[in-house]
Every structure is written in structure tokens, then in C-alpha cells.
């Protein structure tokens, strides 16, 4: 009996110790010492030298080694998809909500980061951004870092030479639809070549063509609930018809270009208007390092809101980027990845991480309010001007709509058909229906 | 005793040689099984399912549903049509052009013969991405060399720039032209070799009998080159069916240039939000393999008949 009691006591004691150990491990998982980060080209987060510096500082502070791989928009999705299928997805990914929230997050491949946001974070982060990165079920698959509004760009010197500068308000960076039409005509009459290309060889940079069409007569692209596509509304059809009428008169539906090609041609001075412009491009056109706001030939570039009807505010497409964590089933790696996110997005290092992206931060302060982020671009006049004249026009972030991948393909294929001269209402209805089918299936 | 033991030793030796043979073959066999046979089996099996990339749900067997859907899919039918256009145009042109060039150069001295072989073979050994980038630049709508040569500053044949890769009237033709330049190298080398191996005594005998040059070629040389021609036809046909990199890098399947190979890639890797896209893409792969196999068999049969 005496021995039995001793054995029982020992078993109980051991079980308590084991239980305590198990809880201790679950609560404070030791972070892994090595993680991987894949990043799409988001500002200088595509620049190896810059990223090495940011990541090097993180490594020095935490002892966690980060292996970085740089993706392109051409094959990045394929690489990530293949990696997921093969079971070797990266620990961290830097991209936007359309891929991480509506795509891989909704498919169950990403870690829910909701536990990383306390009340203070929710106060500091832009509520619209927080809404976009939060799924219907409350999961958060992307910790946001930066945001911007996509815009257009014009070659100011060319506009002045052609007398088209009278049609743009360079102070407020706005123009009307009639002003846009008149400017394109003036440029064509003067230079005799295409001034603006409605590029449609692929989905790259399609935010520009979408914004051009929807702003022409105030059309919409998706439903407010993001469960369907509305680009076949009469306003958009009218806009596309008017754009099609401009064909051969300075505007072309160009099925040989994507957004990146258009930027290159604009930078080279060939095209006089860019639809795939952004503040990142304005600060470093074509990422060529040849001077802020200048073309290759030294001509001045101005960023512009998309043309809208007289008295109507333009509605711009937004861009949001941040980090997500792939659920590879390794708690230690997930813990290390979360530490990386905390370091970049909510610490005294956040200002630098934001600045290197050449976009605006999504939060007013970081590190429990101890770091003020509201003035990180105060030393840059271009950013201040952009923030005052373009960012306020940022509209609904609809890129998280269901069936988004297929809808993007339907959009540029539709523009190609319009360029080929097919009946516009028919072709718009056909491809919008295709997108809606994908939305219904998704 | 020694006589009785002889066959046993011989059998043992034979067995050892057989085992050695199989062992030597093993590395290739492993690769063949791993990268050809097993993927083929997986492809056929997957084509009968609603398998989907990144799927966490169980895969369902759907029978021939993917194949039925394929022939109602307008995009697939358009891709199939484009693929056949590429094959029908590029295979005969490649063969005829290669034969013509080979006939013109095979009697040249070694220096010129080697030079021409190098020139025509260069696009084959140059990376397809590099070749495509150069062609893309030449076709460029705004500053391409073709528009410059044909435009007002050059020959003055065209008034306005042609959007070679963005206009469905020209895009597929442009793709075929690039395909031709990258396809003729090997056939030229093979034809030069085949023409050099033609039995000269038969050629001389035919000439003595009064045969014209055309008759000598058609009745004497051509039959002797038939195995080479068959090989070139089959290889060129398969290459044409598999046209992918050019489409992906130049047009992304737009401007009426979608091919089955590109559509397979697009469906498998881009439509990750579409249910069953893996099974559907594999069904296309099976159909493509059937077409390639059938056309190759037809070519073998025609060559045999001759």
C-alpha cells in the first residue's frame, strides 16, 4: 500500500510536469532560426540591395536568418501555386489582398494573423485597409504595410509642345473626359502618332484600363458586396464606345502591350500619356534610376487623376501590400515569420520598411503608439502633393471579388475584341457574363 | 562431365550479361519511367477527375465529363484550330525550305557548307527567350524594325505602323515565322547529310539513261531520303503542336494566337480559382497527345506506302 501510494504520487507528479511542459511549449514556441520570404516587386522591396539591408537589420536583432526570393508578376503566381502543391511554400509572402486574402487565404493555405492585432493596432491602421484584409469569417491573412492609389501620368513637355496643357489642371492633377479627348487629339495632331494606348495583351497593369473606363461616365466595376461584376453597365459601355471612337486618332487598343510595356514606352517618350502610373513610378520612372518625374529624355512627368466628368470626383483603384504567412505546419517557423511581420509592420523599423516601398504607410503610428508614422514623407514634396490630390480619391478595393483571376482575363480579352472592332455591347456583355460565372462558381 | 557443364556455364554467363545489360539500362529506365511513363499515367488518370491545384478537398472521379466539356469550350476549339493552322503551315514549309536550302548548299566546299549550317542552326541553339525578345523588338508597333523598313522612312509599303503582335490578322503569322526560323536548323543539317549519302552510282546511271534533273531528284534521290524526311516530318509536327514559349512570351494567347499547349498552361496554372481546372487541363493534354500520335502514325503509314 505504501509503495502503491508512492508510485501513484510519482505518476501524478510526472504527469503534472509533462502537462506544464506541453503548455509552456504551446504558449511560447521557440521561433525557428531560418525562414523564407518571397516578395513581388513592390517598390524597392524588389531591390536586392535594399531588402538585404532591411533583412540584415532584422537578422542582427533577432538572430533569425531570412532567405529572400524575388518574384515577378509574370510568373510569380505560377511559382507560388507550384510551391503550394509541392508542399514547399515560402514562410512569408509580400503581396496584396487580391492574391493573399481572396486567393490563397480563402483556399486555406495561409495562417490567420488576427491574433496579431490588438485594439491599439486597430486604432492605428486605416479602417478601410483593415476591412479589405479581413475575410468574411474574421480571419486576417495579410498584415498590411503600405498602400497607394493608382493614377495616370502625362508627359508635361509634350503636352505643352502640342498645346494640350490647357486641358489639364496641373495644380490639382485633374482633367475632365472632354479635356482628355481634346488633349489626345491635340497630341495626335501635333506628333502624328499614338499618344495613349489602351493596353490589353494581358492582365499586367489592368488597373489603369479599368479606371479609365469606369471614370469616363461614372460606371462601376463590381457590386459593392464584391460578389459580381458590373462592368457591363450602360455607363461603361458608353465609355468604351467613346474610347473606341478615338481609335486611330491618338488612341489605340493595343493588344501587344501590358502595363509594364506601356510604362517603358511612356518613359521612352513614345507614348505621351500613361494609364499604368503610380507614385512609385513617379519617384523613379520605369525603375531606371534616372531621376524623379523625368522621362528618359529628361521631359517632365506629372501624375494625374483619371479623367472624369465635369464636377465629378474621380474614383481611383487602390493598392494595398503587406505580408502573409503560409501555413506549412511548423509552429516554430510561423512564430519566426510573425516576428518578422511585427518587426517590419509594427515597430520602430516600420518607417524605413514603408519608405523603401515608395508608397504610403497604412497606419498612423506603430509600436503601441510610440512611433509616429504620419509624417514619414514630410520631406518629400511629391509624396505630399500626391497624398493631398490623388490619395483622397481612392475608391473601393474591389480586387478581392470572387472569381477575380478569371475576371481579369475576361477584361483584357474583351478590350482586345473591342480593339478588333467587334460589336461593343455584345462583347462587353459576353465577357462580363464570363466573369460573373467565375464569381458565382467561386 | 566437362561437356555437360558447358551449357550451364553458358546460361550463367548469359544471365550475368542480361543482368549487366539491365543494370546499364537502369538509370535511363528510371528516368523514362519517372519522367515519361508515370506522368503519362497520372495525366490520363487526372483527366478523369475534378482535381484542382492547392485543393484541400477530396478528388472526385468524373468520368469523361472533362472531355465532353472540352468540345463545347469555344476557347479550346479556337486553340485547337490555331494549333492545326500552325502545324499545317509550318510542317510543309519547314520541310520544303530545308530541302531547298540543303540542295543548294550540300555541294559547296566545306567552309561555306559549315558556315551555312552554322547560320541556320544558330537559332536552334540560342535560348528561346533571347530569340523571342529580339523578335518582339523587331515586331514592335512603335519602334520595330519591320515597321521602319516597310513604313514611309523605308520602302513606303505601309502608311501606318502595323501592330504585328496585337492584330489578329498578323499575329499568328508572325508566330509561325519565328517558329520557322527556329525549326529549319536541324532539318537542314539532316538533309545535307542525307543528300551527301545518296548513292552516286544510281544518280549517274539515271543520267546516262537520260533522266532530267527533276527526274533524278524525284525518282532517285527522294526515295533514298525518305527515312530522313519521315523523321523531320514527325519531329517538326510534334514541335509545332507543342508551340508554347513563343505564345507565352509574345501574346499570352491573345490576338487570336491561343494554342492548345498555352491553353493547358493557362488552365492549369492561372485558373487556380476555377474548380476542376487540373483535371480539365490534363484532359486537354490527353487530346493533344492523341492528335500528335494519330498524325505521326499517319505520316509513318504514308511513308511506308511510298
PDB file of C-alpha atoms in Angstrom, chain A residues 152-248:
ATOM      1  CA  UNK A 152      -2.285  58.211 -64.720  1.00  0.00           C
ATOM      2  CA  UNK A 153       0.776  60.097 -65.925  1.00  0.00           C
ATOM      3  CA  UNK A 154       1.355  62.700 -68.610  1.00  0.00           C
ATOM      4  CA  UNK A 155       4.426  63.957 -70.421  1.00  0.00           C
ATOM      5  CA  UNK A 156       4.160  67.626 -69.484  1.00  0.00           C
ATOM      6  CA  UNK A 157       6.708  68.840 -72.048  1.00  0.00           C
ATOM      7  CA  UNK A 158       4.919  67.022 -74.861  1.00  0.00           C
ATOM      8  CA  UNK A 159       1.578  68.414 -73.677  1.00  0.00           C
ATOM      9  CA  UNK A 160       2.981  71.923 -73.699  1.00  0.00           C
ATOM     10  CA  UNK A 161       4.552  71.462 -77.120  1.00  0.00           C
ATOM     11  CA  UNK A 162       1.237  70.241 -78.549  1.00  0.00           C
ATOM     12  CA  UNK A 163      -0.771  72.901 -76.731  1.00  0.00           C
ATOM     13  CA  UNK A 164      -2.594  70.197 -74.790  1.00  0.00           C
ATOM     14  CA  UNK A 165      -1.608  71.516 -71.388  1.00  0.00           C
ATOM     15  CA  UNK A 166      -4.654  73.783 -71.484  1.00  0.00           C
ATOM     16  CA  UNK A 167      -6.801  70.684 -70.942  1.00  0.00           C
ATOM     17  CA  UNK A 168      -5.210  69.586 -67.676  1.00  0.00           C
ATOM     18  CA  UNK A 169      -5.247  71.095 -64.206  1.00  0.00           C
ATOM     19  CA  UNK A 170      -1.670  70.522 -63.122  1.00  0.00           C
ATOM     20  CA  UNK A 171      -2.259  72.092 -59.752  1.00  0.00           C
ATOM     21  CA  UNK A 172      -4.985  69.673 -58.694  1.00  0.00           C
ATOM     22  CA  UNK A 173      -3.795  66.915 -61.062  1.00  0.00           C
ATOM     23  CA  UNK A 174      -7.240  66.532 -62.610  1.00  0.00           C
ATOM     24  CA  UNK A 175      -8.792  66.655 -66.079  1.00  0.00           C
ATOM     25  CA  UNK A 176     -12.217  66.109 -67.498  1.00  0.00           C
ATOM     26  CA  UNK A 177     -13.210  63.490 -70.046  1.00  0.00           C
ATOM     27  CA  UNK A 178     -13.638  66.231 -72.655  1.00  0.00           C
ATOM     28  CA  UNK A 179     -10.222  67.572 -71.696  1.00  0.00           C
ATOM     29  CA  UNK A 180      -8.734  64.100 -72.113  1.00  0.00           C
ATOM     30  CA  UNK A 181     -10.288  63.718 -75.559  1.00  0.00           C
ATOM     31  CA  UNK A 182      -9.112  67.163 -76.610  1.00  0.00           C
ATOM     32  CA  UNK A 183      -5.612  66.522 -75.266  1.00  0.00           C
ATOM     33  CA  UNK A 184      -5.293  63.215 -77.127  1.00  0.00           C
ATOM     34  CA  UNK A 185      -6.438  64.892 -80.332  1.00  0.00           C
ATOM     35  CA  UNK A 186      -4.023  67.788 -79.883  1.00  0.00           C
ATOM     36  CA  UNK A 187      -1.146  65.390 -79.243  1.00  0.00           C
ATOM     37  CA  UNK A 188      -2.051  63.306 -82.275  1.00  0.00           C
ATOM     38  CA  UNK A 189      -2.385  66.363 -84.497  1.00  0.00           C
ATOM     39  CA  UNK A 190       0.998  67.608 -83.337  1.00  0.00           C
ATOM     40  CA  UNK A 191       3.061  64.420 -83.181  1.00  0.00           C
ATOM     41  CA  UNK A 192       1.120  62.265 -85.652  1.00  0.00           C
ATOM     42  CA  UNK A 193       1.499  59.157 -83.530  1.00  0.00           C
ATOM     43  CA  UNK A 194      -0.314  57.253 -80.804  1.00  0.00           C
ATOM     44  CA  UNK A 195      -0.449  59.289 -77.605  1.00  0.00           C
ATOM     45  CA  UNK A 196      -2.171  56.798 -75.344  1.00  0.00           C
ATOM     46  CA  UNK A 197      -2.526  53.022 -75.532  1.00  0.00           C
ATOM     47  CA  UNK A 198      -5.365  51.047 -74.003  1.00  0.00           C
ATOM     48  CA  UNK A 199      -3.018  48.116 -73.443  1.00  0.00           C
ATOM     49  CA  UNK A 200      -4.604  44.699 -73.371  1.00  0.00           C
ATOM     50  CA  UNK A 201      -2.064  41.971 -74.113  1.00  0.00           C
ATOM     51  CA  UNK A 202      -2.561  40.558 -70.642  1.00  0.00           C
ATOM     52  CA  UNK A 203      -3.660  41.359 -67.145  1.00  0.00           C
ATOM     53  CA  UNK A 204      -0.494  43.249 -66.156  1.00  0.00           C
ATOM     54  CA  UNK A 205      -1.399  46.794 -65.118  1.00  0.00           C
ATOM     55  CA  UNK A 206      -5.090  46.353 -65.877  1.00  0.00           C
ATOM     56  CA  UNK A 207      -5.959  48.694 -63.007  1.00  0.00           C
ATOM     57  CA  UNK A 208      -5.207  51.540 -65.429  1.00  0.00           C
ATOM     58  CA  UNK A 209      -7.610  50.470 -68.157  1.00  0.00           C
ATOM     59  CA  UNK A 210     -10.283  49.654 -65.595  1.00  0.00           C
ATOM     60  CA  UNK A 211     -10.013  53.092 -64.004  1.00  0.00           C
ATOM     61  CA  UNK A 212     -10.044  54.834 -67.388  1.00  0.00           C
ATOM     62  CA  UNK A 213     -13.287  53.146 -68.393  1.00  0.00           C
ATOM     63  CA  UNK A 214     -15.159  53.374 -65.095  1.00  0.00           C
ATOM     64  CA  UNK A 215     -14.294  57.058 -64.565  1.00  0.00           C
ATOM     65  CA  UNK A 216     -15.394  58.132 -68.051  1.00  0.00           C
ATOM     66  CA  UNK A 217     -19.076  58.173 -67.124  1.00  0.00           C
ATOM     67  CA  UNK A 218     -19.066  57.071 -63.502  1.00  0.00           C
ATOM     68  CA  UNK A 219     -19.547  53.348 -64.100  1.00  0.00           C
ATOM     69  CA  UNK A 220     -18.825  50.633 -61.586  1.00  0.00           C
ATOM     70  CA  UNK A 221     -16.723  47.509 -61.905  1.00  0.00           C
ATOM     71  CA  UNK A 222     -18.151  45.202 -59.257  1.00  0.00           C
ATOM     72  CA  UNK A 223     -21.071  45.040 -56.898  1.00  0.00           C
ATOM     73  CA  UNK A 224     -20.492  46.692 -53.503  1.00  0.00           C
ATOM     74  CA  UNK A 225     -20.542  43.193 -51.957  1.00  0.00           C
ATOM     75  CA  UNK A 226     -17.794  42.024 -54.334  1.00  0.00           C
ATOM     76  CA  UNK A 227     -19.810  39.037 -55.434  1.00  0.00           C
ATOM     77  CA  UNK A 228     -20.357  40.007 -59.065  1.00  0.00           C
ATOM     78  CA  UNK A 229     -19.110  42.193 -61.930  1.00  0.00           C
ATOM     79  CA  UNK A 230     -20.974  45.211 -63.231  1.00  0.00           C
ATOM     80  CA  UNK A 231     -18.704  46.482 -65.954  1.00  0.00           C
ATOM     81  CA  UNK A 232     -21.480  45.898 -68.487  1.00  0.00           C
ATOM     82  CA  UNK A 233     -23.468  48.802 -67.056  1.00  0.00           C
ATOM     83  CA  UNK A 234     -24.606  51.450 -69.591  1.00  0.00           C
ATOM     84  CA  UNK A 235     -22.053  53.983 -68.310  1.00  0.00           C
ATOM     85  CA  UNK A 236     -19.141  51.681 -69.018  1.00  0.00           C
ATOM     86  CA  UNK A 237     -20.492  50.641 -72.405  1.00  0.00           C
ATOM     87  CA  UNK A 238     -20.799  54.302 -73.334  1.00  0.00           C
ATOM     88  CA  UNK A 239     -17.240  54.888 -72.127  1.00  0.00           C
ATOM     89  CA  UNK A 240     -15.847  52.002 -74.159  1.00  0.00           C
ATOM     90  CA  UNK A 241     -17.764  53.159 -77.229  1.00  0.00           C
ATOM     91  CA  UNK A 242     -16.325  56.657 -76.885  1.00  0.00           C
ATOM     92  CA  UNK A 243     -12.813  55.284 -76.437  1.00  0.00           C
ATOM     93  CA  UNK A 244     -13.300  53.060 -79.480  1.00  0.00           C
ATOM     94  CA  UNK A 245     -14.316  56.150 -81.467  1.00  0.00           C
ATOM     95  CA  UNK A 246     -10.921  57.672 -80.636  1.00  0.00           C
ATOM     96  CA  UNK A 247      -9.090  54.762 -82.295  1.00  0.00           C
ATOM     97  CA  UNK A 248      -6.670  55.898 -84.940  1.00  0.00           C
TER      98      UNK A 248
END
